[in-house]
């Protein structure tokens, strides 16, 4: 689907705003070329229109040119925003707002994103071992909404979990920064990091044998932390890294501290108390 961004005039207002709002919500932006905040918010709204392609219309009214409309709606300051749904004015916002405010205002009136339902079906198929079906469903989800980066992150995860590491990494590298900086994106980046760690150190059996011979083996401890993270045991991974920090805090250009901080960021949203406890332990060791 394409983003729907329209310039509104007195002549097309009824059709483009009121009539179109019977099908999708219409966000009307009253702006002017001389207005600094208007120029700042315009690209934000245009990006939102692309991200939610086809799910709402961004209708722009230049108040300098469309003075009749500005007077009709008693626009006293700009930017000013109105949302139409089912032919009615349902929401109003005033002044420059964060994108979250527009998302929240539009949310009650947006039709369901078909790509999200396909994503859920893909998750179910993958959980049941139907790998090819899951990939096919994600392909359909991507066609339904090419701007839903969660679809591509899901595909990365499935590639990763099925052992197609090179495909997963290639796809992840091509994704926009917004996807990489999301919680799922950061999790995937971390998984690749820990995969690389264990690949350089050897098998788990080799690591265990090295630690049995020398419990202060820095490389083996670092490798162990990678295995533990990949096996969803972050607490023991952090313990291994704290031990490494105590033995040699400068090992590998401060790898123990840097990796702990990355794990803190990764776990902060879902495990804030665990992060708080281990952050305190690291600070106690540092000072």
PDB file of C-alpha atoms in Angstrom:
ATOM      1  CA  UNK A   1       0.000   0.000   0.000  1.00  0.00           C
ATOM      2  CA  UNK A   2       1.050   3.574  -0.662  1.00  0.00           C
ATOM      3  CA  UNK A   3       1.018   6.432   1.836  1.00  0.00           C
ATOM      4  CA  UNK A   4      -1.971   8.716   1.234  1.00  0.00           C
ATOM      5  CA  UNK A   5      -0.896  12.360   1.492  1.00  0.00           C
ATOM      6  CA  UNK A   6      -3.173  14.961  -0.126  1.00  0.00           C
ATOM      7  CA  UNK A   7      -3.157  18.756  -0.516  1.00  0.00           C
ATOM      8  CA  UNK A   8      -6.606  20.068   0.377  1.00  0.00           C
ATOM      9  CA  UNK A   9      -8.448  23.003  -1.169  1.00  0.00           C
ATOM     10  CA  UNK A  10     -11.904  24.492  -0.686  1.00  0.00           C
ATOM     11  CA  UNK A  11     -13.025  22.571  -3.781  1.00  0.00           C
ATOM     12  CA  UNK A  12     -11.865  19.073  -2.742  1.00  0.00           C
ATOM     13  CA  UNK A  13     -12.351  19.250   1.058  1.00  0.00           C
ATOM     14  CA  UNK A  14     -15.759  17.540   1.060  1.00  0.00           C
ATOM     15  CA  UNK A  15     -14.598  14.627  -1.089  1.00  0.00           C
ATOM     16  CA  UNK A  16     -11.050  14.166   0.165  1.00  0.00           C
ATOM     17  CA  UNK A  17     -11.687  14.715   3.876  1.00  0.00           C
ATOM     18  CA  UNK A  18     -15.342  14.114   4.731  1.00  0.00           C
ATOM     19  CA  UNK A  19     -16.176  11.383   2.200  1.00  0.00           C
ATOM     20  CA  UNK A  20     -12.837   9.581   2.524  1.00  0.00           C
ATOM     21  CA  UNK A  21     -13.228   9.539   6.311  1.00  0.00           C
ATOM     22  CA  UNK A  22     -16.095   7.067   5.819  1.00  0.00           C
ATOM     23  CA  UNK A  23     -13.415   4.513   4.875  1.00  0.00           C
ATOM     24  CA  UNK A  24     -10.267   5.522   6.798  1.00  0.00           C
ATOM     25  CA  UNK A  25      -9.527   8.264   9.353  1.00  0.00           C
ATOM     26  CA  UNK A  26      -8.292  11.564   7.915  1.00  0.00           C
ATOM     27  CA  UNK A  27      -5.741  13.673   9.787  1.00  0.00           C
ATOM     28  CA  UNK A  28      -6.033  17.298   8.657  1.00  0.00           C
ATOM     29  CA  UNK A  29      -2.918  19.432   9.147  1.00  0.00           C
ATOM     30  CA  UNK A  30      -3.400  23.222   9.021  1.00  0.00           C
ATOM     31  CA  UNK A  31       0.010  24.752   8.279  1.00  0.00           C
ATOM     32  CA  UNK A  32       1.785  27.671   6.603  1.00  0.00           C
ATOM     33  CA  UNK A  33       5.174  28.061   4.854  1.00  0.00           C
ATOM     34  CA  UNK A  34       6.388  30.673   7.384  1.00  0.00           C
ATOM     35  CA  UNK A  35       5.587  28.482  10.415  1.00  0.00           C
ATOM     36  CA  UNK A  36       8.719  26.902  11.946  1.00  0.00           C
ATOM     37  CA  UNK A  37       6.910  24.268  14.079  1.00  0.00           C
ATOM     38  CA  UNK A  38       4.818  23.347  11.002  1.00  0.00           C
ATOM     39  CA  UNK A  39       7.986  22.587   9.045  1.00  0.00           C
ATOM     40  CA  UNK A  40       9.330  20.496  11.924  1.00  0.00           C
ATOM     41  CA  UNK A  41       6.210  18.363  12.321  1.00  0.00           C
ATOM     42  CA  UNK A  42       5.464  17.868   8.602  1.00  0.00           C
ATOM     43  CA  UNK A  43       8.174  15.216   7.942  1.00  0.00           C
ATOM     44  CA  UNK A  44       7.129  13.422  11.146  1.00  0.00           C
ATOM     45  CA  UNK A  45       3.551  13.177   9.906  1.00  0.00           C
ATOM     46  CA  UNK A  46       4.636  12.168   6.417  1.00  0.00           C
ATOM     47  CA  UNK A  47       6.764   9.372   7.885  1.00  0.00           C
ATOM     48  CA  UNK A  48       3.804   8.224   9.976  1.00  0.00           C
ATOM     49  CA  UNK A  49       1.690   8.193   6.806  1.00  0.00           C
ATOM     50  CA  UNK A  50       4.297   5.932   5.176  1.00  0.00           C
ATOM     51  CA  UNK A  51       4.601   3.697   8.263  1.00  0.00           C
ATOM     52  CA  UNK A  52       0.812   3.262   8.397  1.00  0.00           C
ATOM     53  CA  UNK A  53       0.452   3.220   4.628  1.00  0.00           C
ATOM     54  CA  UNK A  54      -3.165   3.032   3.565  1.00  0.00           C
ATOM     55  CA  UNK A  55      -4.564   3.105   7.101  1.00  0.00           C
ATOM     56  CA  UNK A  56      -5.140   6.858   7.315  1.00  0.00           C
ATOM     57  CA  UNK A  57      -5.019   9.923   5.053  1.00  0.00           C
ATOM     58  CA  UNK A  58      -2.804  12.911   5.787  1.00  0.00           C
ATOM     59  CA  UNK A  59      -4.656  15.963   4.447  1.00  0.00           C
ATOM     60  CA  UNK A  60      -2.559  19.161   4.348  1.00  0.00           C
ATOM     61  CA  UNK A  61      -4.155  22.601   4.250  1.00  0.00           C
ATOM     62  CA  UNK A  62      -1.891  25.576   3.520  1.00  0.00           C
ATOM     63  CA  UNK A  63      -3.643  28.348   5.472  1.00  0.00           C
ATOM     64  CA  UNK A  64      -1.873  31.057   3.450  1.00  0.00           C
ATOM     65  CA  UNK A  65      -3.466  29.777   0.248  1.00  0.00           C
ATOM     66  CA  UNK A  66      -6.712  28.329   1.655  1.00  0.00           C
ATOM     67  CA  UNK A  67      -7.842  31.336   3.700  1.00  0.00           C
ATOM     68  CA  UNK A  68     -11.521  30.423   3.354  1.00  0.00           C
ATOM     69  CA  UNK A  69     -10.949  27.030   4.995  1.00  0.00           C
ATOM     70  CA  UNK A  70      -8.780  28.599   7.703  1.00  0.00           C
ATOM     71  CA  UNK A  71     -11.569  31.098   8.467  1.00  0.00           C
ATOM     72  CA  UNK A  72     -14.274  28.444   8.256  1.00  0.00           C
ATOM     73  CA  UNK A  73     -12.515  26.355  10.930  1.00  0.00           C
ATOM     74  CA  UNK A  74     -11.531  29.431  12.947  1.00  0.00           C
ATOM     75  CA  UNK A  75      -7.836  28.571  12.858  1.00  0.00           C
ATOM     76  CA  UNK A  76      -6.158  31.073  15.185  1.00  0.00           C
ATOM     77  CA  UNK A  77      -2.739  29.423  15.566  1.00  0.00           C
ATOM     78  CA  UNK A  78      -0.790  26.779  13.700  1.00  0.00           C
ATOM     79  CA  UNK A  79       0.047  24.003  13.436  1.00  0.00           C
ATOM     80  CA  UNK A  80      -3.465  22.844  14.188  1.00  0.00           C
ATOM     81  CA  UNK A  81      -4.812  19.324  13.587  1.00  0.00           C
ATOM     82  CA  UNK A  82      -8.245  17.732  13.217  1.00  0.00           C
ATOM     83  CA  UNK A  83      -9.121  14.055  12.776  1.00  0.00           C
ATOM     84  CA  UNK A  84     -12.229  13.038  10.821  1.00  0.00           C
ATOM     85  CA  UNK A  85     -13.847   9.606  11.083  1.00  0.00           C
ATOM     86  CA  UNK A  86     -17.154   8.456   9.557  1.00  0.00           C
ATOM     87  CA  UNK A  87     -17.753  11.976   8.290  1.00  0.00           C
ATOM     88  CA  UNK A  88     -17.402  13.551  11.737  1.00  0.00           C
ATOM     89  CA  UNK A  89     -14.738  15.616  13.494  1.00  0.00           C
ATOM     90  CA  UNK A  90     -13.600  13.281  16.316  1.00  0.00           C
ATOM     91  CA  UNK A  91     -10.264  14.629  17.603  1.00  0.00           C
ATOM     92  CA  UNK A  92      -8.343  17.923  17.704  1.00  0.00           C
ATOM     93  CA  UNK A  93      -4.696  18.620  18.543  1.00  0.00           C
ATOM     94  CA  UNK A  94      -2.974  21.971  18.827  1.00  0.00           C
ATOM     95  CA  UNK A  95       0.689  22.868  18.363  1.00  0.00           C
ATOM     96  CA  UNK A  96       3.722  20.698  17.627  1.00  0.00           C
ATOM     97  CA  UNK A  97       3.199  17.252  19.141  1.00  0.00           C
ATOM     98  CA  UNK A  98       5.361  14.118  19.421  1.00  0.00           C
ATOM     99  CA  UNK A  99       4.530  11.358  16.963  1.00  0.00           C
ATOM    100  CA  UNK A 100       3.155   9.282  19.861  1.00  0.00           C
ATOM    101  CA  UNK A 101       0.387  11.857  20.350  1.00  0.00           C
ATOM    102  CA  UNK A 102      -0.763  11.458  16.744  1.00  0.00           C
ATOM    103  CA  UNK A 103      -0.532   7.671  16.975  1.00  0.00           C
ATOM    104  CA  UNK A 104      -2.656   7.691  20.140  1.00  0.00           C
ATOM    105  CA  UNK A 105      -5.229  10.049  18.602  1.00  0.00           C
ATOM    106  CA  UNK A 106      -5.536   7.945  15.430  1.00  0.00           C
ATOM    107  CA  UNK A 107      -5.458   4.520  17.104  1.00  0.00           C
ATOM    108  CA  UNK A 108      -9.182   4.201  17.992  1.00  0.00           C
ATOM    109  CA  UNK A 109     -10.146   4.795  14.362  1.00  0.00           C
ATOM    110  CA  UNK A 110      -7.535   2.726  12.516  1.00  0.00           C
ATOM    111  CA  UNK A 111      -8.590  -0.486  10.837  1.00  0.00           C
ATOM    112  CA  UNK A 112      -6.657  -3.580  11.865  1.00  0.00           C
ATOM    113  CA  UNK A 113      -3.325  -4.039  10.107  1.00  0.00           C
ATOM    114  CA  UNK A 114      -3.689  -7.274   8.047  1.00  0.00           C
ATOM    115  CA  UNK A 115       0.050  -7.911   8.335  1.00  0.00           C
ATOM    116  CA  UNK A 116      -0.288  -8.358  12.109  1.00  0.00           C
ATOM    117  CA  UNK A 117      -2.764 -11.237  11.761  1.00  0.00           C
ATOM    118  CA  UNK A 118      -0.455 -12.904   9.238  1.00  0.00           C
ATOM    119  CA  UNK A 119       2.471 -12.445  11.660  1.00  0.00           C
ATOM    120  CA  UNK A 120       0.552 -14.303  14.378  1.00  0.00           C
ATOM    121  CA  UNK A 121      -0.263 -17.119  11.974  1.00  0.00           C
ATOM    122  CA  UNK A 122       3.431 -17.324  11.027  1.00  0.00           C
ATOM    123  CA  UNK A 123       4.412 -17.570  14.709  1.00  0.00           C
ATOM    124  CA  UNK A 124       1.975 -20.456  15.201  1.00  0.00           C
ATOM    125  CA  UNK A 125       3.226 -22.265  12.091  1.00  0.00           C
ATOM    126  CA  UNK A 126       6.867 -21.894  13.168  1.00  0.00           C
ATOM    127  CA  UNK A 127       6.072 -23.147  16.686  1.00  0.00           C
ATOM    128  CA  UNK A 128       4.520 -26.254  15.109  1.00  0.00           C
ATOM    129  CA  UNK A 129       7.627 -26.891  13.024  1.00  0.00           C
ATOM    130  CA  UNK A 130       6.062 -25.692   9.768  1.00  0.00           C
ATOM    131  CA  UNK A 131       9.082 -23.626   8.719  1.00  0.00           C
ATOM    132  CA  UNK A 132       8.199 -23.205   5.027  1.00  0.00           C
ATOM    133  CA  UNK A 133       4.602 -22.210   5.851  1.00  0.00           C
ATOM    134  CA  UNK A 134       5.838 -19.646   8.392  1.00  0.00           C
ATOM    135  CA  UNK A 135       8.166 -18.057   5.824  1.00  0.00           C
ATOM    136  CA  UNK A 136       5.344 -17.988   3.265  1.00  0.00           C
ATOM    137  CA  UNK A 137       3.001 -16.255   5.720  1.00  0.00           C
ATOM    138  CA  UNK A 138       5.625 -13.632   6.551  1.00  0.00           C
ATOM    139  CA  UNK A 139       6.044 -13.001   2.825  1.00  0.00           C
ATOM    140  CA  UNK A 140       2.290 -12.329   2.589  1.00  0.00           C
ATOM    141  CA  UNK A 141       2.493 -10.083   5.657  1.00  0.00           C
ATOM    142  CA  UNK A 142       5.270  -8.069   4.030  1.00  0.00           C
ATOM    143  CA  UNK A 143       3.140  -7.562   0.914  1.00  0.00           C
ATOM    144  CA  UNK A 144       0.153  -6.526   3.047  1.00  0.00           C
ATOM    145  CA  UNK A 145       2.230  -3.854   4.809  1.00  0.00           C
ATOM    146  CA  UNK A 146       5.792  -3.361   3.514  1.00  0.00           C
ATOM    147  CA  UNK A 147       6.406  -0.761   6.234  1.00  0.00           C
ATOM    148  CA  UNK A 148       5.769  -3.148   9.159  1.00  0.00           C
ATOM    149  CA  UNK A 149       9.377  -3.798  10.139  1.00  0.00           C
ATOM    150  CA  UNK A 150       8.238  -6.328  12.768  1.00  0.00           C
ATOM    151  CA  UNK A 151       7.544  -8.731   9.896  1.00  0.00           C
ATOM    152  CA  UNK A 152      11.176  -8.541   8.774  1.00  0.00           C
ATOM    153  CA  UNK A 153      12.452  -8.903  12.346  1.00  0.00           C
ATOM    154  CA  UNK A 154      10.316 -12.039  12.697  1.00  0.00           C
ATOM    155  CA  UNK A 155      11.889 -13.392   9.528  1.00  0.00           C
ATOM    156  CA  UNK A 156      15.347 -12.653  10.954  1.00  0.00           C
ATOM    157  CA  UNK A 157      14.450 -14.558  14.129  1.00  0.00           C
ATOM    158  CA  UNK A 158      13.179 -17.552  12.191  1.00  0.00           C
ATOM    159  CA  UNK A 159      16.298 -17.632  10.043  1.00  0.00           C
ATOM    160  CA  UNK A 160      18.398 -17.442  13.197  1.00  0.00           C
ATOM    161  CA  UNK A 161      16.478 -20.093  15.131  1.00  0.00           C
ATOM    162  CA  UNK A 162      16.559 -22.482  12.190  1.00  0.00           C
ATOM    163  CA  UNK A 163      20.318 -22.119  11.765  1.00  0.00           C
ATOM    164  CA  UNK A 164      20.327 -19.871   8.690  1.00  0.00           C
ATOM    165  CA  UNK A 165      22.638 -17.375  10.374  1.00  0.00           C
ATOM    166  CA  UNK A 166      24.039 -15.731   7.251  1.00  0.00           C
ATOM    167  CA  UNK A 167      20.573 -15.070   5.827  1.00  0.00           C
ATOM    168  CA  UNK A 168      19.438 -13.661   9.174  1.00  0.00           C
ATOM    169  CA  UNK A 169      22.414 -11.340   9.479  1.00  0.00           C
ATOM    170  CA  UNK A 170      22.172 -10.125   5.874  1.00  0.00           C
ATOM    171  CA  UNK A 171      18.494  -9.275   6.314  1.00  0.00           C
ATOM    172  CA  UNK A 172      19.052  -7.551   9.653  1.00  0.00           C
ATOM    173  CA  UNK A 173      21.798  -5.352   8.204  1.00  0.00           C
ATOM    174  CA  UNK A 174      19.422  -4.125   5.481  1.00  0.00           C
ATOM    175  CA  UNK A 175      16.680  -3.070   7.902  1.00  0.00           C
ATOM    176  CA  UNK A 176      16.170   0.615   8.776  1.00  0.00           C
ATOM    177  CA  UNK A 177      17.626   2.016  11.995  1.00  0.00           C
ATOM    178  CA  UNK A 178      14.140   2.149  13.501  1.00  0.00           C
ATOM    179  CA  UNK A 179      13.967  -1.653  13.271  1.00  0.00           C
ATOM    180  CA  UNK A 180      17.498  -2.221  14.565  1.00  0.00           C
ATOM    181  CA  UNK A 181      16.940   0.100  17.526  1.00  0.00           C
ATOM    182  CA  UNK A 182      13.649  -1.534  18.562  1.00  0.00           C
ATOM    183  CA  UNK A 183      13.683  -4.000  21.455  1.00  0.00           C
ATOM    184  CA  UNK A 184      13.439  -6.985  19.083  1.00  0.00           C
ATOM    185  CA  UNK A 185      16.140  -5.500  16.863  1.00  0.00           C
ATOM    186  CA  UNK A 186      18.522  -5.071  19.794  1.00  0.00           C
ATOM    187  CA  UNK A 187      17.800  -8.630  20.919  1.00  0.00           C
ATOM    188  CA  UNK A 188      18.710  -9.967  17.488  1.00  0.00           C
ATOM    189  CA  UNK A 189      21.889  -7.898  17.306  1.00  0.00           C
ATOM    190  CA  UNK A 190      22.865  -9.311  20.698  1.00  0.00           C
ATOM    191  CA  UNK A 191      22.164 -12.876  19.546  1.00  0.00           C
ATOM    192  CA  UNK A 192      24.555 -12.423  16.635  1.00  0.00           C
ATOM    193  CA  UNK A 193      27.167 -11.048  19.010  1.00  0.00           C
ATOM    194  CA  UNK A 194      26.887 -14.048  21.344  1.00  0.00           C
ATOM    195  CA  UNK A 195      26.867 -16.469  18.413  1.00  0.00           C
ATOM    196  CA  UNK A 196      30.144 -14.957  17.272  1.00  0.00           C
ATOM    197  CA  UNK A 197      31.570 -15.239  20.800  1.00  0.00           C
ATOM    198  CA  UNK A 198      30.904 -18.955  21.068  1.00  0.00           C
ATOM    199  CA  UNK A 199      32.063 -19.621  17.511  1.00  0.00           C
ATOM    200  CA  UNK A 200      35.473 -18.191  18.380  1.00  0.00           C
ATOM    201  CA  UNK A 201      35.868 -20.106  21.655  1.00  0.00           C
ATOM    202  CA  UNK A 202      34.738 -23.631  20.786  1.00  0.00           C
ATOM    203  CA  UNK A 203      32.126 -26.100  21.989  1.00  0.00           C
ATOM    204  CA  UNK A 204      30.508 -25.957  25.409  1.00  0.00           C
ATOM    205  CA  UNK A 205      32.349 -29.158  26.353  1.00  0.00           C
ATOM    206  CA  UNK A 206      35.681 -27.550  25.448  1.00  0.00           C
ATOM    207  CA  UNK A 207      34.844 -24.465  27.514  1.00  0.00           C
ATOM    208  CA  UNK A 208      33.831 -26.571  30.517  1.00  0.00           C
ATOM    209  CA  UNK A 209      37.032 -28.605  30.258  1.00  0.00           C
ATOM    210  CA  UNK A 210      39.138 -25.441  30.126  1.00  0.00           C
ATOM    211  CA  UNK A 211      37.383 -23.988  33.176  1.00  0.00           C
ATOM    212  CA  UNK A 212      37.804 -27.262  35.053  1.00  0.00           C
ATOM    213  CA  UNK A 213      41.545 -27.018  34.414  1.00  0.00           C
ATOM    214  CA  UNK A 214      41.693 -23.280  35.147  1.00  0.00           C
ATOM    215  CA  UNK A 215      38.663 -21.539  36.627  1.00  0.00           C
ATOM    216  CA  UNK A 216      40.271 -18.165  35.836  1.00  0.00           C
ATOM    217  CA  UNK A 217      40.535 -18.831  32.074  1.00  0.00           C
ATOM    218  CA  UNK A 218      39.289 -15.451  30.761  1.00  0.00           C
ATOM    219  CA  UNK A 219      38.548 -16.559  27.210  1.00  0.00           C
ATOM    220  CA  UNK A 220      36.607 -19.586  28.442  1.00  0.00           C
ATOM    221  CA  UNK A 221      34.585 -17.452  30.871  1.00  0.00           C
ATOM    222  CA  UNK A 222      33.715 -15.042  28.091  1.00  0.00           C
ATOM    223  CA  UNK A 223      32.700 -17.932  25.842  1.00  0.00           C
ATOM    224  CA  UNK A 224      30.586 -19.386  28.654  1.00  0.00           C
ATOM    225  CA  UNK A 225      28.683 -16.091  28.964  1.00  0.00           C
ATOM    226  CA  UNK A 226      27.852 -16.331  25.254  1.00  0.00           C
ATOM    227  CA  UNK A 227      26.515 -19.866  25.569  1.00  0.00           C
ATOM    228  CA  UNK A 228      24.419 -18.921  28.594  1.00  0.00           C
ATOM    229  CA  UNK A 229      22.876 -15.935  26.803  1.00  0.00           C
ATOM    230  CA  UNK A 230      22.046 -18.049  23.751  1.00  0.00           C
ATOM    231  CA  UNK A 231      20.412 -20.596  26.060  1.00  0.00           C
ATOM    232  CA  UNK A 232      18.244 -17.965  27.770  1.00  0.00           C
ATOM    233  CA  UNK A 233      20.162 -17.931  31.061  1.00  0.00           C
ATOM    234  CA  UNK A 234      21.102 -14.252  31.377  1.00  0.00           C
ATOM    235  CA  UNK A 235      21.627 -14.298  35.151  1.00  0.00           C
ATOM    236  CA  UNK A 236      24.371 -16.931  35.023  1.00  0.00           C
ATOM    237  CA  UNK A 237      25.811 -15.195  31.950  1.00  0.00           C
ATOM    238  CA  UNK A 238      26.109 -11.977  33.966  1.00  0.00           C
ATOM    239  CA  UNK A 239      27.695 -13.905  36.834  1.00  0.00           C
ATOM    240  CA  UNK A 240      30.313 -15.293  34.441  1.00  0.00           C
ATOM    241  CA  UNK A 241      31.024 -11.783  33.163  1.00  0.00           C
ATOM    242  CA  UNK A 242      31.299 -10.382  36.693  1.00  0.00           C
ATOM    243  CA  UNK A 243      33.817 -13.093  37.529  1.00  0.00           C
ATOM    244  CA  UNK A 244      35.753 -12.219  34.367  1.00  0.00           C
ATOM    245  CA  UNK A 245      35.668  -8.562  35.408  1.00  0.00           C
ATOM    246  CA  UNK A 246      37.097  -9.456  38.830  1.00  0.00           C
ATOM    247  CA  UNK A 247      39.887 -11.547  37.299  1.00  0.00           C
ATOM    248  CA  UNK A 248      40.901  -9.074  34.578  1.00  0.00           C
ATOM    249  CA  UNK A 249      38.692  -6.034  34.045  1.00  0.00           C
ATOM    250  CA  UNK A 250      40.726  -4.907  31.035  1.00  0.00           C
ATOM    251  CA  UNK A 251      40.469  -8.267  29.229  1.00  0.00           C
ATOM    252  CA  UNK A 252      39.768  -7.756  25.520  1.00  0.00           C
ATOM    253  CA  UNK A 253      39.533  -3.972  25.859  1.00  0.00           C
ATOM    254  CA  UNK A 254      37.039  -4.086  28.759  1.00  0.00           C
ATOM    255  CA  UNK A 255      34.871  -6.772  27.147  1.00  0.00           C
ATOM    256  CA  UNK A 256      33.299  -7.908  30.428  1.00  0.00           C
ATOM    257  CA  UNK A 257      32.034  -4.434  31.322  1.00  0.00           C
ATOM    258  CA  UNK A 258      30.920  -3.598  27.770  1.00  0.00           C
ATOM    259  CA  UNK A 259      29.037  -6.875  27.392  1.00  0.00           C
ATOM    260  CA  UNK A 260      27.357  -6.491  30.777  1.00  0.00           C
ATOM    261  CA  UNK A 261      26.120  -3.030  29.792  1.00  0.00           C
ATOM    262  CA  UNK A 262      24.732  -4.454  26.534  1.00  0.00           C
ATOM    263  CA  UNK A 263      22.917  -7.171  28.502  1.00  0.00           C
ATOM    264  CA  UNK A 264      21.521  -4.546  30.891  1.00  0.00           C
ATOM    265  CA  UNK A 265      20.032  -2.622  27.957  1.00  0.00           C
ATOM    266  CA  UNK A 266      18.669  -5.844  26.494  1.00  0.00           C
ATOM    267  CA  UNK A 267      16.951  -6.957  29.715  1.00  0.00           C
ATOM    268  CA  UNK A 268      15.887  -3.565  31.085  1.00  0.00           C
ATOM    269  CA  UNK A 269      12.343  -3.637  29.714  1.00  0.00           C
ATOM    270  CA  UNK A 270      11.406  -7.193  30.760  1.00  0.00           C
ATOM    271  CA  UNK A 271      13.641  -7.761  33.803  1.00  0.00           C
ATOM    272  CA  UNK A 272      14.235  -4.357  35.458  1.00  0.00           C
ATOM    273  CA  UNK A 273      14.878  -5.772  38.956  1.00  0.00           C
ATOM    274  CA  UNK A 274      17.457  -8.267  37.691  1.00  0.00           C
ATOM    275  CA  UNK A 275      19.225  -5.490  35.802  1.00  0.00           C
ATOM    276  CA  UNK A 276      19.151  -3.241  38.861  1.00  0.00           C
ATOM    277  CA  UNK A 277      20.735  -5.954  41.028  1.00  0.00           C
ATOM    278  CA  UNK A 278      23.561  -6.752  38.612  1.00  0.00           C
ATOM    279  CA  UNK A 279      24.186  -3.121  37.742  1.00  0.00           C
ATOM    280  CA  UNK A 280      24.739  -2.526  41.459  1.00  0.00           C
ATOM    281  CA  UNK A 281      27.104  -5.517  41.650  1.00  0.00           C
ATOM    282  CA  UNK A 282      29.137  -4.160  38.738  1.00  0.00           C
ATOM    283  CA  UNK A 283      29.290  -0.672  40.301  1.00  0.00           C
ATOM    284  CA  UNK A 284      30.446  -2.151  43.624  1.00  0.00           C
ATOM    285  CA  UNK A 285      33.287  -3.949  41.828  1.00  0.00           C
ATOM    286  CA  UNK A 286      34.244  -0.811  39.910  1.00  0.00           C
ATOM    287  CA  UNK A 287      34.416   1.471  42.938  1.00  0.00           C
TER     288      UNK A 287
END
